[in-house]
Amino acid sequence: MIGHNLKDEDAYKRPVFSTINKVKRLVWQITWLVFCRFTPAPLHKWRCFILSIFGAQLGKNNYIYPSCKIWAPWLLQTGEVATIGPGVEIYNPGGVFLGHHSILSQDAYICGATHDYNSQDFTYLSKKIIIAPYCWISAKSIVLPGVTCNEGSVLAAAAVATKNLEPWSVYGGNPAKLIKERHNFLNEI
């Protein structure tokens, strides 16, 4: 084509992940489906045990619901008393950290990768997401690659976090914007 410097291989056809990575994720998905997906909601410890077998580094007393989807448990770290609610999807090729007492409410989407749409190769970009202690990612909200939700921040329902959230603040909308400050109850302890 005139004006294009196309390489021999079409980057859009090239796989992003190795065969070993794909097989590892397939084994994980089958394991979750068979041993966790249809378990009663209160069996959080059982699901944490299965996640830890696959390399998740989990704090004590996590609440992980059976209908959540975790792309790569070996790239998941949590503090104590973290909640991954019903229908939550964690796409974490760059890693995800959930601080203690953080909550991902139902159907939240944690998206840790994208593509460079300005690149001819449509380069795959993965970035770590950090959800600090006492954060609440509300129902149906989205956290995008590389975002840090600082301590005590709240992302309102159906909001989209494209940039870091300030501590003890409430954000809403698409893209999420600061709505108001949140009371820092830790100062009273």
Short mmCIF file of N, CA and C in Angstrom, two decimals:
data_model
loop_
_atom_site.label_atom_id
_atom_site.label_comp_id
_atom_site.label_asym_id
_atom_site.label_seq_id
_atom_site.Cartn_x
_atom_site.Cartn_y
_atom_site.Cartn_z
N MET A 1 0.84 -1.18 0.00
CA MET A 1 0.00 0.00 0.00
C MET A 1 0.88 1.24 0.00
N ILE A 2 0.47 2.23 -0.72
CA ILE A 2 1.21 3.48 -0.78
C ILE A 2 1.07 4.22 0.54
N GLY A 3 2.20 4.74 1.04
CA GLY A 3 2.17 5.53 2.27
C GLY A 3 2.23 4.71 3.54
N HIS A 4 2.25 3.38 3.44
CA HIS A 4 2.33 2.53 4.62
C HIS A 4 3.62 1.73 4.58
N ASN A 5 4.21 1.58 5.73
CA ASN A 5 5.40 0.75 5.87
C ASN A 5 4.99 -0.53 6.58
N LEU A 6 4.33 -1.42 5.86
CA LEU A 6 3.84 -2.64 6.46
C LEU A 6 4.97 -3.65 6.61
N LYS A 7 4.99 -4.29 7.75
CA LYS A 7 5.97 -5.34 8.01
C LYS A 7 5.49 -6.63 7.37
N ASP A 8 6.36 -7.62 7.35
CA ASP A 8 5.99 -8.91 6.77
C ASP A 8 4.82 -9.55 7.52
N GLU A 9 4.78 -9.36 8.83
CA GLU A 9 3.74 -9.98 9.64
C GLU A 9 2.73 -8.93 10.08
N ASP A 10 1.46 -9.23 9.91
CA ASP A 10 0.40 -8.32 10.33
C ASP A 10 0.27 -8.35 11.84
N ALA A 11 0.55 -7.23 12.49
CA ALA A 11 0.52 -7.15 13.95
C ALA A 11 -0.86 -7.45 14.52
N TYR A 12 -1.89 -7.25 13.75
CA TYR A 12 -3.25 -7.52 14.23
C TYR A 12 -3.55 -9.01 14.29
N LYS A 13 -2.73 -9.81 13.62
CA LYS A 13 -2.91 -11.26 13.64
C LYS A 13 -1.99 -11.94 14.65
N ARG A 14 -0.99 -11.23 15.11
CA ARG A 14 0.01 -11.80 16.01
C ARG A 14 -0.60 -11.92 17.42
N PRO A 15 -0.44 -13.08 18.06
CA PRO A 15 -0.99 -13.23 19.41
C PRO A 15 -0.21 -12.38 20.42
N VAL A 16 -0.94 -11.84 21.38
CA VAL A 16 -0.33 -11.04 22.44
C VAL A 16 0.31 -11.95 23.48
N PHE A 17 -0.33 -13.08 23.77
CA PHE A 17 0.12 -13.96 24.83
C PHE A 17 0.68 -15.27 24.27
N SER A 18 1.65 -15.81 24.99
CA SER A 18 2.28 -17.07 24.59
C SER A 18 1.31 -18.23 24.75
N THR A 19 1.62 -19.33 24.12
CA THR A 19 0.80 -20.53 24.24
C THR A 19 0.80 -21.01 25.69
N ILE A 20 1.93 -20.94 26.36
CA ILE A 20 2.00 -21.37 27.76
C ILE A 20 1.07 -20.52 28.62
N ASN A 21 1.07 -19.21 28.39
CA ASN A 21 0.19 -18.33 29.13
C ASN A 21 -1.28 -18.69 28.88
N LYS A 22 -1.62 -18.95 27.64
CA LYS A 22 -3.01 -19.30 27.29
C LYS A 22 -3.43 -20.62 27.95
N VAL A 23 -2.52 -21.59 27.97
CA VAL A 23 -2.84 -22.88 28.59
C VAL A 23 -3.01 -22.71 30.09
N LYS A 24 -2.14 -21.93 30.71
CA LYS A 24 -2.23 -21.68 32.15
C LYS A 24 -3.57 -21.03 32.50
N ARG A 25 -3.99 -20.05 31.69
CA ARG A 25 -5.27 -19.39 31.94
C ARG A 25 -6.45 -20.33 31.69
N LEU A 26 -6.32 -21.20 30.70
CA LEU A 26 -7.38 -22.18 30.43
C LEU A 26 -7.55 -23.13 31.62
N VAL A 27 -6.43 -23.63 32.14
CA VAL A 27 -6.49 -24.52 33.31
C VAL A 27 -7.13 -23.79 34.49
N TRP A 28 -6.74 -22.51 34.66
CA TRP A 28 -7.35 -21.70 35.73
C TRP A 28 -8.85 -21.57 35.53
N GLN A 29 -9.29 -21.22 34.33
CA GLN A 29 -10.72 -21.01 34.07
C GLN A 29 -11.53 -22.29 34.30
N ILE A 30 -11.00 -23.41 33.89
CA ILE A 30 -11.69 -24.69 34.10
C ILE A 30 -11.77 -25.00 35.59
N THR A 31 -10.66 -24.76 36.30
CA THR A 31 -10.64 -25.01 37.75
C THR A 31 -11.68 -24.15 38.46
N TRP A 32 -11.74 -22.85 38.12
CA TRP A 32 -12.72 -21.96 38.76
C TRP A 32 -14.15 -22.42 38.45
N LEU A 33 -14.38 -22.78 37.19
CA LEU A 33 -15.70 -23.22 36.79
C LEU A 33 -16.13 -24.47 37.56
N VAL A 34 -15.25 -25.43 37.67
CA VAL A 34 -15.59 -26.71 38.30
C VAL A 34 -15.65 -26.61 39.82
N PHE A 35 -14.69 -25.92 40.43
CA PHE A 35 -14.57 -25.94 41.88
C PHE A 35 -15.13 -24.72 42.61
N CYS A 36 -15.42 -23.63 41.89
CA CYS A 36 -15.82 -22.40 42.59
C CYS A 36 -17.08 -21.75 42.05
N ARG A 37 -17.27 -21.76 40.77
CA ARG A 37 -18.33 -20.96 40.14
C ARG A 37 -19.72 -21.25 40.70
N PHE A 38 -19.98 -22.48 41.07
CA PHE A 38 -21.32 -22.85 41.53
C PHE A 38 -21.36 -23.16 43.02
N THR A 39 -20.35 -22.68 43.76
CA THR A 39 -20.35 -22.87 45.20
C THR A 39 -21.27 -21.84 45.86
N PRO A 40 -21.80 -22.17 47.03
CA PRO A 40 -22.63 -21.19 47.76
C PRO A 40 -21.82 -19.94 48.10
N ALA A 41 -22.47 -18.80 48.08
CA ALA A 41 -21.79 -17.52 48.33
C ALA A 41 -20.95 -17.50 49.61
N PRO A 42 -21.40 -18.08 50.71
CA PRO A 42 -20.61 -17.98 51.95
C PRO A 42 -19.28 -18.75 51.96
N LEU A 43 -18.98 -19.52 50.93
CA LEU A 43 -17.74 -20.32 50.93
C LEU A 43 -16.53 -19.51 50.45
N HIS A 44 -16.35 -18.34 51.03
CA HIS A 44 -15.26 -17.45 50.64
C HIS A 44 -13.89 -18.07 50.89
N LYS A 45 -13.73 -18.76 52.01
CA LYS A 45 -12.42 -19.35 52.35
C LYS A 45 -12.03 -20.41 51.32
N TRP A 46 -12.98 -21.18 50.86
CA TRP A 46 -12.71 -22.19 49.84
C TRP A 46 -12.20 -21.54 48.55
N ARG A 47 -12.89 -20.47 48.11
CA ARG A 47 -12.47 -19.80 46.88
C ARG A 47 -11.11 -19.13 47.06
N CYS A 48 -10.84 -18.59 48.23
CA CYS A 48 -9.52 -18.02 48.51
C CYS A 48 -8.44 -19.10 48.44
N PHE A 49 -8.75 -20.28 48.96
CA PHE A 49 -7.82 -21.41 48.91
C PHE A 49 -7.50 -21.77 47.46
N ILE A 50 -8.51 -21.88 46.62
CA ILE A 50 -8.29 -22.21 45.20
C ILE A 50 -7.47 -21.11 44.52
N LEU A 51 -7.79 -19.85 44.79
CA LEU A 51 -7.01 -18.74 44.23
C LEU A 51 -5.55 -18.82 44.65
N SER A 52 -5.31 -19.14 45.91
CA SER A 52 -3.93 -19.20 46.40
C SER A 52 -3.15 -20.35 45.76
N ILE A 53 -3.82 -21.44 45.44
CA ILE A 53 -3.16 -22.54 44.72
C ILE A 53 -2.62 -22.04 43.37
N PHE A 54 -3.34 -21.09 42.77
CA PHE A 54 -2.93 -20.52 41.49
C PHE A 54 -2.07 -19.26 41.63
N GLY A 55 -1.54 -19.03 42.83
CA GLY A 55 -0.55 -17.97 43.01
C GLY A 55 -1.05 -16.64 43.53
N ALA A 56 -2.35 -16.51 43.80
CA ALA A 56 -2.84 -15.25 44.37
C ALA A 56 -2.24 -15.07 45.76
N GLN A 57 -1.86 -13.85 46.07
CA GLN A 57 -1.33 -13.52 47.40
C GLN A 57 -2.44 -12.77 48.13
N LEU A 58 -3.13 -13.49 49.00
CA LEU A 58 -4.33 -12.96 49.62
C LEU A 58 -4.14 -12.74 51.12
N GLY A 59 -4.70 -11.62 51.61
CA GLY A 59 -4.74 -11.38 53.04
C GLY A 59 -5.81 -12.26 53.67
N LYS A 60 -5.95 -12.14 54.98
CA LYS A 60 -6.94 -12.94 55.70
C LYS A 60 -8.34 -12.37 55.51
N ASN A 61 -9.31 -13.25 55.62
CA ASN A 61 -10.73 -12.87 55.64
C ASN A 61 -11.18 -12.09 54.41
N ASN A 62 -10.81 -12.54 53.25
CA ASN A 62 -11.30 -11.93 52.01
C ASN A 62 -12.67 -12.51 51.67
N TYR A 63 -13.47 -11.71 50.97
CA TYR A 63 -14.80 -12.11 50.56
C TYR A 63 -14.83 -12.10 49.03
N ILE A 64 -14.67 -13.29 48.46
CA ILE A 64 -14.60 -13.42 47.01
C ILE A 64 -15.80 -14.25 46.56
N TYR A 65 -16.62 -13.65 45.73
CA TYR A 65 -17.89 -14.27 45.35
C TYR A 65 -17.72 -15.18 44.14
N PRO A 66 -18.57 -16.22 44.03
CA PRO A 66 -18.39 -17.23 42.98
C PRO A 66 -18.59 -16.74 41.56
N SER A 67 -19.35 -15.67 41.36
CA SER A 67 -19.61 -15.22 39.99
C SER A 67 -18.58 -14.21 39.48
N CYS A 68 -17.56 -13.90 40.28
CA CYS A 68 -16.54 -12.98 39.79
C CYS A 68 -15.63 -13.69 38.79
N LYS A 69 -14.93 -12.89 37.99
CA LYS A 69 -13.98 -13.44 37.01
C LYS A 69 -12.62 -12.79 37.28
N ILE A 70 -11.62 -13.61 37.50
CA ILE A 70 -10.26 -13.12 37.72
C ILE A 70 -9.40 -13.71 36.62
N TRP A 71 -8.86 -12.84 35.78
CA TRP A 71 -8.14 -13.27 34.59
C TRP A 71 -6.89 -14.07 34.94
N ALA A 72 -6.07 -13.56 35.86
CA ALA A 72 -4.82 -14.24 36.22
C ALA A 72 -4.61 -14.13 37.74
N PRO A 73 -5.01 -15.14 38.50
CA PRO A 73 -4.89 -15.05 39.96
C PRO A 73 -3.45 -14.87 40.43
N TRP A 74 -2.49 -15.35 39.66
CA TRP A 74 -1.07 -15.19 40.04
C TRP A 74 -0.62 -13.73 39.96
N LEU A 75 -1.46 -12.85 39.44
CA LEU A 75 -1.16 -11.42 39.38
C LEU A 75 -2.10 -10.61 40.27
N LEU A 76 -2.68 -11.28 41.27
CA LEU A 76 -3.61 -10.63 42.20
C LEU A 76 -3.02 -10.65 43.61
N GLN A 77 -3.03 -9.48 44.25
CA GLN A 77 -2.62 -9.36 45.65
C GLN A 77 -3.71 -8.62 46.40
N THR A 78 -4.00 -9.06 47.62
CA THR A 78 -4.97 -8.34 48.44
C THR A 78 -4.44 -8.19 49.86
N GLY A 79 -4.96 -7.19 50.54
CA GLY A 79 -4.76 -7.07 51.98
C GLY A 79 -5.86 -7.86 52.67
N GLU A 80 -6.02 -7.61 53.96
CA GLU A 80 -7.05 -8.31 54.72
C GLU A 80 -8.42 -7.68 54.48
N VAL A 81 -9.45 -8.50 54.56
CA VAL A 81 -10.84 -8.08 54.47
C VAL A 81 -11.13 -7.32 53.17
N ALA A 82 -10.60 -7.82 52.07
CA ALA A 82 -10.91 -7.25 50.75
C ALA A 82 -12.10 -8.02 50.19
N THR A 83 -12.94 -7.31 49.44
CA THR A 83 -14.14 -7.93 48.86
C THR A 83 -14.12 -7.81 47.35
N ILE A 84 -14.33 -8.94 46.68
CA ILE A 84 -14.54 -8.98 45.23
C ILE A 84 -15.96 -9.51 45.05
N GLY A 85 -16.87 -8.59 44.77
CA GLY A 85 -18.30 -8.89 44.79
C GLY A 85 -18.80 -9.68 43.59
N PRO A 86 -20.09 -9.98 43.60
CA PRO A 86 -20.71 -10.75 42.52
C PRO A 86 -20.57 -10.05 41.17
N GLY A 87 -20.20 -10.81 40.16
CA GLY A 87 -20.10 -10.29 38.81
C GLY A 87 -18.91 -9.40 38.52
N VAL A 88 -18.04 -9.18 39.49
CA VAL A 88 -16.85 -8.35 39.28
C VAL A 88 -15.94 -9.06 38.29
N GLU A 89 -15.34 -8.29 37.39
CA GLU A 89 -14.34 -8.85 36.47
C GLU A 89 -13.02 -8.12 36.68
N ILE A 90 -11.98 -8.90 36.94
CA ILE A 90 -10.64 -8.36 37.11
C ILE A 90 -9.78 -8.86 35.96
N TYR A 91 -9.51 -7.97 35.03
CA TYR A 91 -8.61 -8.26 33.91
C TYR A 91 -7.26 -7.65 34.30
N ASN A 92 -6.35 -8.49 34.75
CA ASN A 92 -5.15 -8.02 35.43
C ASN A 92 -3.81 -8.46 34.83
N PRO A 93 -3.59 -8.30 33.54
CA PRO A 93 -2.29 -8.70 32.99
C PRO A 93 -1.12 -7.89 33.52
N GLY A 94 -1.37 -6.70 34.06
CA GLY A 94 -0.32 -5.89 34.66
C GLY A 94 -0.28 -6.01 36.17
N GLY A 95 -1.19 -6.78 36.74
CA GLY A 95 -1.28 -6.95 38.17
C GLY A 95 -2.32 -6.03 38.78
N VAL A 96 -2.95 -6.51 39.85
CA VAL A 96 -3.91 -5.73 40.61
C VAL A 96 -3.62 -5.93 42.09
N PHE A 97 -3.63 -4.82 42.83
CA PHE A 97 -3.50 -4.86 44.28
C PHE A 97 -4.76 -4.27 44.89
N LEU A 98 -5.37 -5.01 45.81
CA LEU A 98 -6.53 -4.53 46.58
C LEU A 98 -6.10 -4.39 48.03
N GLY A 99 -6.11 -3.17 48.54
CA GLY A 99 -5.72 -2.93 49.92
C GLY A 99 -6.74 -3.47 50.90
N HIS A 100 -6.35 -3.50 52.18
CA HIS A 100 -7.26 -4.01 53.20
C HIS A 100 -8.52 -3.15 53.28
N HIS A 101 -9.62 -3.83 53.52
CA HIS A 101 -10.94 -3.21 53.62
C HIS A 101 -11.38 -2.49 52.34
N SER A 102 -10.86 -2.94 51.21
CA SER A 102 -11.32 -2.38 49.93
C SER A 102 -12.48 -3.24 49.42
N ILE A 103 -13.35 -2.60 48.64
CA ILE A 103 -14.54 -3.30 48.14
C ILE A 103 -14.69 -3.04 46.65
N LEU A 104 -14.85 -4.13 45.90
CA LEU A 104 -15.25 -4.05 44.50
C LEU A 104 -16.69 -4.55 44.46
N SER A 105 -17.63 -3.64 44.26
CA SER A 105 -19.05 -4.01 44.28
C SER A 105 -19.47 -4.69 42.98
N GLN A 106 -20.69 -5.19 42.98
CA GLN A 106 -21.19 -6.03 41.90
C GLN A 106 -21.00 -5.41 40.53
N ASP A 107 -20.52 -6.25 39.63
CA ASP A 107 -20.34 -5.94 38.22
C ASP A 107 -19.31 -4.84 37.94
N ALA A 108 -18.45 -4.52 38.90
CA ALA A 108 -17.35 -3.58 38.62
C ALA A 108 -16.38 -4.26 37.66
N TYR A 109 -15.70 -3.46 36.86
CA TYR A 109 -14.73 -3.98 35.90
C TYR A 109 -13.39 -3.30 36.14
N ILE A 110 -12.39 -4.11 36.44
CA ILE A 110 -11.03 -3.62 36.67
C ILE A 110 -10.24 -4.02 35.43
N CYS A 111 -9.90 -3.04 34.60
CA CYS A 111 -9.30 -3.30 33.28
C CYS A 111 -7.84 -2.87 33.27
N GLY A 112 -6.94 -3.83 33.29
CA GLY A 112 -5.52 -3.54 33.41
C GLY A 112 -4.74 -3.50 32.12
N ALA A 113 -5.38 -3.43 30.97
CA ALA A 113 -4.64 -3.38 29.71
C ALA A 113 -5.44 -2.68 28.62
N THR A 114 -4.70 -2.24 27.63
CA THR A 114 -5.29 -1.58 26.47
C THR A 114 -4.32 -1.76 25.31
N HIS A 115 -4.56 -1.05 24.23
CA HIS A 115 -3.65 -1.06 23.08
C HIS A 115 -3.32 0.38 22.70
N ASP A 116 -2.13 0.56 22.15
CA ASP A 116 -1.74 1.86 21.62
C ASP A 116 -2.36 1.98 20.23
N TYR A 117 -3.47 2.66 20.15
CA TYR A 117 -4.19 2.76 18.89
C TYR A 117 -3.48 3.66 17.88
N ASN A 118 -2.45 4.41 18.31
CA ASN A 118 -1.67 5.23 17.38
C ASN A 118 -0.49 4.46 16.79
N SER A 119 -0.25 3.29 17.29
CA SER A 119 0.86 2.46 16.82
C SER A 119 0.39 1.57 15.67
N GLN A 120 1.22 1.47 14.65
CA GLN A 120 0.90 0.58 13.53
C GLN A 120 0.79 -0.86 14.02
N ASP A 121 1.56 -1.19 15.05
CA ASP A 121 1.53 -2.54 15.62
C ASP A 121 0.40 -2.75 16.61
N PHE A 122 -0.39 -1.69 16.90
CA PHE A 122 -1.48 -1.78 17.87
C PHE A 122 -0.96 -2.39 19.17
N THR A 123 0.16 -1.85 19.63
CA THR A 123 0.92 -2.38 20.75
C THR A 123 0.05 -2.59 21.99
N TYR A 124 0.18 -3.78 22.57
CA TYR A 124 -0.54 -4.13 23.79
C TYR A 124 0.15 -3.49 24.98
N LEU A 125 -0.61 -2.82 25.83
CA LEU A 125 -0.06 -2.13 26.99
C LEU A 125 -0.77 -2.62 28.25
N SER A 126 -0.02 -3.19 29.19
CA SER A 126 -0.62 -3.60 30.46
C SER A 126 -0.01 -2.77 31.58
N LYS A 127 -0.84 -2.40 32.54
CA LYS A 127 -0.39 -1.56 33.65
C LYS A 127 -1.05 -2.04 34.93
N LYS A 128 -0.31 -1.92 36.02
CA LYS A 128 -0.82 -2.32 37.33
C LYS A 128 -1.89 -1.34 37.81
N ILE A 129 -2.89 -1.88 38.48
CA ILE A 129 -3.94 -1.09 39.10
C ILE A 129 -3.83 -1.28 40.61
N ILE A 130 -3.92 -0.17 41.33
CA ILE A 130 -3.84 -0.22 42.79
C ILE A 130 -5.13 0.35 43.37
N ILE A 131 -5.79 -0.47 44.15
CA ILE A 131 -6.97 -0.06 44.90
C ILE A 131 -6.52 -0.06 46.36
N ALA A 132 -6.31 1.11 46.91
CA ALA A 132 -5.72 1.25 48.25
C ALA A 132 -6.73 0.87 49.34
N PRO A 133 -6.27 0.80 50.60
CA PRO A 133 -7.17 0.48 51.70
C PRO A 133 -8.38 1.42 51.78
N TYR A 134 -9.49 0.85 52.19
CA TYR A 134 -10.75 1.55 52.42
C TYR A 134 -11.34 2.19 51.16
N CYS A 135 -10.95 1.74 50.00
CA CYS A 135 -11.56 2.22 48.76
C CYS A 135 -12.84 1.43 48.49
N TRP A 136 -13.76 2.10 47.84
CA TRP A 136 -14.99 1.44 47.41
C TRP A 136 -15.18 1.73 45.93
N ILE A 137 -15.11 0.67 45.14
CA ILE A 137 -15.39 0.76 43.71
C ILE A 137 -16.83 0.26 43.56
N SER A 138 -17.74 1.18 43.32
CA SER A 138 -19.18 0.89 43.38
C SER A 138 -19.65 0.07 42.17
N ALA A 139 -20.90 -0.33 42.23
CA ALA A 139 -21.49 -1.21 41.22
C ALA A 139 -21.33 -0.65 39.81
N LYS A 140 -20.95 -1.54 38.90
CA LYS A 140 -20.84 -1.27 37.47
C LYS A 140 -19.83 -0.18 37.11
N SER A 141 -18.94 0.17 38.03
CA SER A 141 -17.92 1.17 37.69
C SER A 141 -16.71 0.48 37.09
N ILE A 142 -15.87 1.28 36.44
CA ILE A 142 -14.72 0.78 35.69
C ILE A 142 -13.47 1.53 36.14
N VAL A 143 -12.40 0.76 36.39
CA VAL A 143 -11.10 1.34 36.68
C VAL A 143 -10.18 0.93 35.53
N LEU A 144 -9.57 1.92 34.89
CA LEU A 144 -8.76 1.67 33.69
C LEU A 144 -7.28 1.46 34.02
N PRO A 145 -6.48 1.00 33.04
CA PRO A 145 -5.09 0.63 33.28
C PRO A 145 -4.26 1.73 33.93
N GLY A 146 -3.45 1.32 34.92
CA GLY A 146 -2.50 2.22 35.55
C GLY A 146 -3.08 3.15 36.60
N VAL A 147 -4.38 3.07 36.84
CA VAL A 147 -5.02 3.97 37.80
C VAL A 147 -4.73 3.50 39.23
N THR A 148 -4.47 4.47 40.10
CA THR A 148 -4.37 4.23 41.53
C THR A 148 -5.55 4.90 42.20
N CYS A 149 -6.32 4.12 42.91
CA CYS A 149 -7.42 4.65 43.72
C CYS A 149 -6.84 4.76 45.13
N ASN A 150 -6.50 5.98 45.52
CA ASN A 150 -5.82 6.20 46.79
C ASN A 150 -6.73 5.94 47.97
N GLU A 151 -6.13 5.81 49.15
CA GLU A 151 -6.83 5.42 50.37
C GLU A 151 -8.15 6.15 50.56
N GLY A 152 -9.20 5.37 50.82
CA GLY A 152 -10.50 5.92 51.14
C GLY A 152 -11.27 6.52 49.99
N SER A 153 -10.76 6.43 48.78
CA SER A 153 -11.48 7.01 47.64
C SER A 153 -12.68 6.14 47.28
N VAL A 154 -13.69 6.78 46.70
CA VAL A 154 -14.92 6.12 46.29
C VAL A 154 -15.16 6.43 44.82
N LEU A 155 -15.41 5.39 44.03
CA LEU A 155 -15.80 5.57 42.64
C LEU A 155 -17.28 5.22 42.56
N ALA A 156 -18.12 6.22 42.27
CA ALA A 156 -19.58 6.05 42.30
C ALA A 156 -20.05 5.05 41.25
N ALA A 157 -21.27 4.59 41.40
CA ALA A 157 -21.85 3.60 40.50
C ALA A 157 -21.76 4.05 39.04
N ALA A 158 -21.32 3.12 38.20
CA ALA A 158 -21.21 3.30 36.75
C ALA A 158 -20.22 4.38 36.32
N ALA A 159 -19.36 4.81 37.21
CA ALA A 159 -18.34 5.81 36.87
C ALA A 159 -17.13 5.12 36.24
N VAL A 160 -16.32 5.91 35.53
CA VAL A 160 -15.13 5.38 34.86
C VAL A 160 -13.90 6.16 35.32
N ALA A 161 -13.02 5.47 36.04
CA ALA A 161 -11.79 6.10 36.54
C ALA A 161 -10.71 5.99 35.47
N THR A 162 -10.38 7.12 34.86
CA THR A 162 -9.34 7.18 33.84
C THR A 162 -8.03 7.72 34.41
N LYS A 163 -8.11 8.36 35.57
CA LYS A 163 -6.95 8.95 36.25
C LYS A 163 -7.00 8.59 37.73
N ASN A 164 -5.90 8.80 38.41
CA ASN A 164 -5.81 8.48 39.84
C ASN A 164 -6.88 9.22 40.64
N LEU A 165 -7.40 8.54 41.66
CA LEU A 165 -8.38 9.13 42.55
C LEU A 165 -7.66 9.61 43.82
N GLU A 166 -7.95 10.81 44.24
CA GLU A 166 -7.32 11.38 45.43
C GLU A 166 -7.85 10.69 46.68
N PRO A 167 -7.04 10.68 47.76
CA PRO A 167 -7.49 10.04 49.00
C PRO A 167 -8.75 10.68 49.56
N TRP A 168 -9.59 9.87 50.13
CA TRP A 168 -10.79 10.28 50.85
C TRP A 168 -11.62 11.28 50.05
N SER A 169 -11.85 10.90 48.79
CA SER A 169 -12.65 11.71 47.88
C SER A 169 -13.63 10.82 47.14
N VAL A 170 -14.73 11.41 46.69
CA VAL A 170 -15.76 10.68 45.95
C VAL A 170 -15.77 11.18 44.52
N TYR A 171 -15.75 10.23 43.57
CA TYR A 171 -15.72 10.54 42.15
C TYR A 171 -16.90 9.91 41.45
N GLY A 172 -17.40 10.57 40.41
CA GLY A 172 -18.50 10.01 39.63
C GLY A 172 -18.45 10.51 38.20
N GLY A 173 -19.15 9.81 37.32
CA GLY A 173 -19.25 10.22 35.93
C GLY A 173 -18.28 9.49 35.01
N ASN A 174 -18.34 9.88 33.73
CA ASN A 174 -17.48 9.29 32.71
C ASN A 174 -16.96 10.40 31.81
N PRO A 175 -15.67 10.73 31.94
CA PRO A 175 -14.70 10.21 32.90
C PRO A 175 -15.01 10.72 34.30
N ALA A 176 -14.56 9.96 35.30
CA ALA A 176 -14.86 10.31 36.69
C ALA A 176 -14.25 11.65 37.06
N LYS A 177 -15.05 12.44 37.76
CA LYS A 177 -14.60 13.75 38.25
C LYS A 177 -14.90 13.82 39.74
N LEU A 178 -14.12 14.62 40.44
CA LEU A 178 -14.30 14.80 41.87
C LEU A 178 -15.69 15.38 42.15
N ILE A 179 -16.44 14.72 43.02
CA ILE A 179 -17.77 15.20 43.41
C ILE A 179 -17.69 15.90 44.77
N LYS A 180 -17.05 15.23 45.72
CA LYS A 180 -16.93 15.80 47.06
C LYS A 180 -15.88 15.03 47.85
N GLU A 181 -15.55 15.57 49.00
CA GLU A 181 -14.62 14.90 49.90
C GLU A 181 -15.38 13.84 50.70
N ARG A 182 -14.67 12.80 51.10
CA ARG A 182 -15.24 11.77 51.96
C ARG A 182 -14.67 11.96 53.36
N HIS A 183 -15.51 11.75 54.36
CA HIS A 183 -15.07 11.85 55.74
C HIS A 183 -14.02 10.78 56.03
N ASN A 184 -12.86 11.17 56.53
CA ASN A 184 -11.81 10.21 56.88
C ASN A 184 -12.03 9.73 58.31
N PHE A 185 -12.74 8.64 58.45
CA PHE A 185 -13.07 8.10 59.76
C PHE A 185 -11.85 7.55 60.48
N LEU A 186 -10.74 7.33 59.78
CA LEU A 186 -9.53 6.83 60.43
C LEU A 186 -8.93 7.86 61.37
N ASN A 187 -9.19 9.12 61.14
CA ASN A 187 -8.67 10.18 62.02
C ASN A 187 -9.32 10.14 63.40
N GLU A 188 -10.43 9.44 63.53
CA GLU A 188 -11.14 9.36 64.82
C GLU A 188 -10.67 8.20 65.66
N ILE A 189 -9.87 7.33 65.08
CA ILE A 189 -9.43 6.13 65.79
C ILE A 189 -8.26 6.44 66.70
#
